[in-house]
Each structure stands twice: as structure tokens, then as C-alpha cells.
Amino acid sequence: MTERSSTLILFGATGDLAGRMLFPSLYNLQEDGLLPDDFLVVASGRSHRDDGGFRQEVDDCLRNFIGEDRYNADSARRLTERIIYCAVEAGNSEQFAALAERVRGREDKGIAVYLSTPPSLFAPTAVSLAGAGLVNGTTRIAMEKPIGHDLASSIEVNDAIGALFDEERIFRVDHYLGKETVQNLIALRFGNMLFEPLWNANHIDHVQITVGETVGLEGRVSYYDGVGALRDMVQNHMLQILSIIAMEPPARFDSTAVRDEKVKVLRSLRPMDGEQAKTFSVRGQYSAGAVNGEIVRGYADELGKPSDTETFVALKAHIDNWRWSGVPFYLRTGKRMPTRHSEILIQFKPVAHSIFRRSRFSSGLEPNTLIIRLQPQENIRLLVMAKEPGLDRGGVKLREVGLDVSLTAAFEGQRRRIAYERLLLDLLEGDPTLFVRRDEVEAQWQWIDSIIAGWQEAGMKVASYAAGNWGPSSAIALIERDGASWYE
Ligand code: BG6
């Protein structure tokens, strides 16, 4: 077991993520007795506040975001008393010296740094920390996505941080890996005998991954415009899901074995050129429409000007290796979709030979389908053929029925944790298994860059879709051309 960090220095502490996710996660960890006894959070942001004022703000966030049933004023006070606030600007050595002063005497008890700031501040912040003597051989650093906006810029960030920290001390956050449901994919594949023998091109026809969101861009347009769905969702969350679905069995559940297998998948993704991008990808942007019965504005209207940023993307990806040769992976994600849900569909091939006669009574066999719903409710559904009750005078009548496992119900009574609880605890305890390694993030960008270059080469503009729909009609054509359809 590595040393626990008993100090967390959090940059971006006044930001949205800290308020909604990070402090509530720390609260929950504290309530479960999982934080070190002498734990201290040094919260830091650019604006000035005193400790008391900031503690009050954190208390407000806890009240708002952890839910009434869990909020307890005494517990909240116990957490906020462990938080001090220090205003710093990256590059301001005096302010960093003052911050180091507040950590004085605790350096040997392990420091974890969390960068929840714009990526442009990652390197300058790390350099300032080192200048203030806060980076030693035991300091860990966590970084939120995005790591760069393409391969070249991600290499720059990785080089700058890598100059100060060893790779095993760098924790690149992809919050999807903190989700119980995503980790459960590993349990499903490698904790059961049932699926693995069939998990390959011999038995699987295609795979679908859908991450749909009903939200638009309210308040986030300045970050999102020019970034788009491909960089915001596919480059990280969706490729992590894909790599877990497609990886070879790791020898053990540890950071090296798991990440070695994931990176092999990411490196096997077939790059796209202009011609392929035109055929195998769809870019969309929502216009005005209705979501959940509510009239919403279009993206350009929210932004206040026309834009070519995609709020929806659909892709047909190929993994060029032995296991997945010829199996398409269809990915789609978008804002202002009809429902918020994340789902994986594994479409098996038809049986080799049907013994059941097709007749006017019986429609024949449907190939098996495995549907793994990640959110909002966690649910695994296997569609199998069953005989309809009856005397079968016209031949056996078959129907597709679902074998359903609701994991939410199976583990009823167990609190569903915030993804960041797991990630913060792993950071403090030094386990990088559920964080993204440098070679993974760079392989992800390499593939994404090929698509963006393909879009540019082909001059692909966004196609409009009315909010409340599953993207432009070309997204439907993308899969239906192959004789399949999106699962809805
Ligand atoms: C973030 C993206 O990484 O993930 C957001 O930047 C997106 O645009 C969010 O809304 C989705 O996360 P979740 O956990 O709500 O599925």
C-alpha cells in the first residue's frame, strides 16, 4: 500500500465542479470514516476570501448538492473546519510561498494536488508549486480533462507535468471511470464465464455506445464553442467505455495490467481520412425544439452567433485487431437529446442454422442482444428467444423476451456514490488504476485528430437537428445502411 496523502491542495476550489462534486464527495468520504484523521484541504482560487467566508460557501454547496437526507450541520462543520483558503494566481511566487507556509510541517505526510482549473493553468500551476518547494518525490497531482485540445497540445501538457512528476504520480481524471456502472463492465466481462467466450468477431455483429444528454449548453457556451461533442465526450468518456468493452482480459486488476490492455485497443482504432470521415461520421448541431415538453432555444441562439461546433456526433469506428476485425462500433453522443441515458448494446450474430420453420405463425429468430444501461438506472438486459405458450399446430411460435437484471434493485439500500468519491479516495491512497495514463490519452487524441482532419479535408459542416431528437437524420442512415438500427 502506498502512503496516504493527508493534505489536498485544490486549485479551482471556487469553481462549479468543486462545489457540485468535489466537496460533496469529501463530505461523504468523511462520513464513512475514509479520510485521514489529520486531513487538511488547502482550497485555492484566484479571488480573495478568508477561511470563514469560504467555509460558509462550502457549507452552502453541501446543503445544495448532497441531498437533504444526508446533510448534517455538525458533519458539515467538521469538514469545513478542515478547509483553509489561499488565493493564488499561477506564476505569482509570493502567493505560492504563502500557500506553502500554510502547509509547512505537513510535507512528509503526503500532498495530493488537484487541478480543477482551465488546462492552460496546469503547467504554470505545477511549476509554481515546485518553485514553492511543494513538489517532492511523494507529491501526487490530479488533472481534470481536457488534457490538451489535440495530440500536440496534450503532449505539451504531459511533457510539462512529466518534467516534475513521475507518471505513477500523475492522475488524469476521466470521471466516467469513477462511475460504479463503468467499473461494473469489467466485473460483467471478467467475473462471469457466460460472455467472454462469445465476446469477439465470430459471435458479435456490432456494438453501439450511446451517451445522450437532455441539457443544452446554458452557461457553458464559452468553454464548449470550438470544442464540440467529439472532443468533449468521445475523446475521453466514450473511448474509455469502448476500450473497456473491447480490451483483452488483463492478467489482474491493477493499474499496469488494465491500462496496458486499454491502450492496445485505443491504438488499434482505425484512423479516418476525409473520405471515411464523410461516410463514417455525422456532425450535428441542435436548433430550437422541445425537450421533455419544454421549448428550448437552438445552440447558435444560446451562443449569440452562428457556429460550426457540433453538439452531436455519430461515428462508425473499427478496431483493427484479431478479436474485433470487421465488427463496427457505432458511437453517438449529443446534447438536447430526447432522454438522458448512457447505454451499450452488444448485438450478437444470428444462430448458425435455425431449426424453426418460418411460417405465417412464426417470424423466425432474432439474434440475441445484450443491453447494458449505465445511467440513469443501472440495468442489464439480455434479449433471448422463447417459445410462446400454445399447442404449436402451425409450427413453434417464438418471441423475443428480456432477461432483466436491475442492479439498482439488486443492491437496493446501498448508496450510489458520486464518481468523484472513488477518484478522490484513490488519489489520496495512490491507486492510479481508474485514471488515464499518458499513452492512453495520447492514443485517444491521435484517433480524434484523424477525424477532425478528415472533417476539414472533406469540408464537413454541422447538420441541424431539432432539439429533442436523436441527432440529424444522417445519423440514422449511418447505421441503417448496414442493416442495423439504433436501439431506443
Ligand atoms: C463532461 C462534459 O466531461 O461530462 C459535459 O464536459 C458532460 O459536457 C458531462 O455534460 C457528462 O457527465 P455525466 O456524468 O453527467 O454523464
Coordinates of N, CA and C and ligand atoms in Angstrom, one line a residue, residues 145 175-176 179 211 213 215 220 223-224 232-233 236-237 335 340 342 375, ligand 1:
K145 N -10.0 16.7 -17.2 CA -10.0 16.8 -18.6 C -10.3 18.3 -19.0
H175 N -14.0 11.2 -15.3 CA -14.9 10.9 -14.2 C -15.8 9.7 -14.5
Y176 N -15.9 9.3 -15.8 CA -16.7 8.1 -16.1 C -16.0 6.9 -15.5
K179 N -17.4 6.0 -12.2 CA -18.8 5.6 -12.0 C -18.8 4.1 -11.8
V211 N -24.4 7.9 -25.5 CA -24.5 8.8 -24.3 C -25.3 10.0 -24.7
E213 N -27.7 13.3 -23.7 CA -28.0 14.2 -22.6 C -29.1 15.1 -23.1
V215 N -29.6 18.1 -21.6 CA -29.2 19.5 -21.3 C -28.6 20.1 -22.6
R220 N -22.3 27.3 -20.4 CA -21.0 26.7 -20.7 C -20.6 27.0 -22.2
Y223 N -16.9 27.8 -22.9 CA -16.0 26.6 -23.0 C -16.2 25.8 -24.2
Y224 N -17.5 25.5 -24.4 CA -17.9 24.5 -25.4 C -17.7 24.8 -26.8
D232 N -15.3 16.8 -26.5 CA -15.8 16.9 -25.1 C -16.2 15.6 -24.5
M233 N -16.7 14.7 -25.4 CA -17.3 13.4 -24.9 C -16.6 12.2 -25.5
N236 N -12.7 11.2 -24.6 CA -12.4 10.7 -23.2 C -13.4 9.7 -22.8
H237 N -14.6 10.1 -22.4 CA -15.6 9.2 -21.7 C -15.9 8.0 -22.7
K335 N -26.0 16.7 -27.1 CA -26.8 17.5 -26.2 C -28.2 17.6 -26.8
R340 N -32.0 11.5 -21.2 CA -30.6 11.4 -20.7 C -30.4 9.9 -20.4
S342 N -27.2 6.6 -20.9 CA -26.0 6.1 -21.5 C -26.2 4.6 -21.5
Q375 N -26.6 4.7 -17.2 CA -27.3 5.7 -16.4 C -28.6 6.1 -17.2
Ligands
BG6_1 C1 -18.3 16.2 -19.0 C2 -18.6 17.0 -20.3 O1 -17.0 15.7 -19.1 O2 -19.2 15.2 -18.9 C3 -20.0 17.6 -20.2 O3 -17.7 18.1 -20.3 C4 -21.0 16.5 -20.0 O4 -20.3 18.3 -21.4 C5 -20.6 15.6 -18.8 O5 -22.3 17.0 -19.7 C6 -21.4 14.4 -18.7 O6 -21.2 13.7 -17.5 P1 -22.3 12.8 -16.7 O7 -21.6 12.3 -15.6 O8 -23.4 13.8 -16.4 O9 -22.8 11.8 -17.7

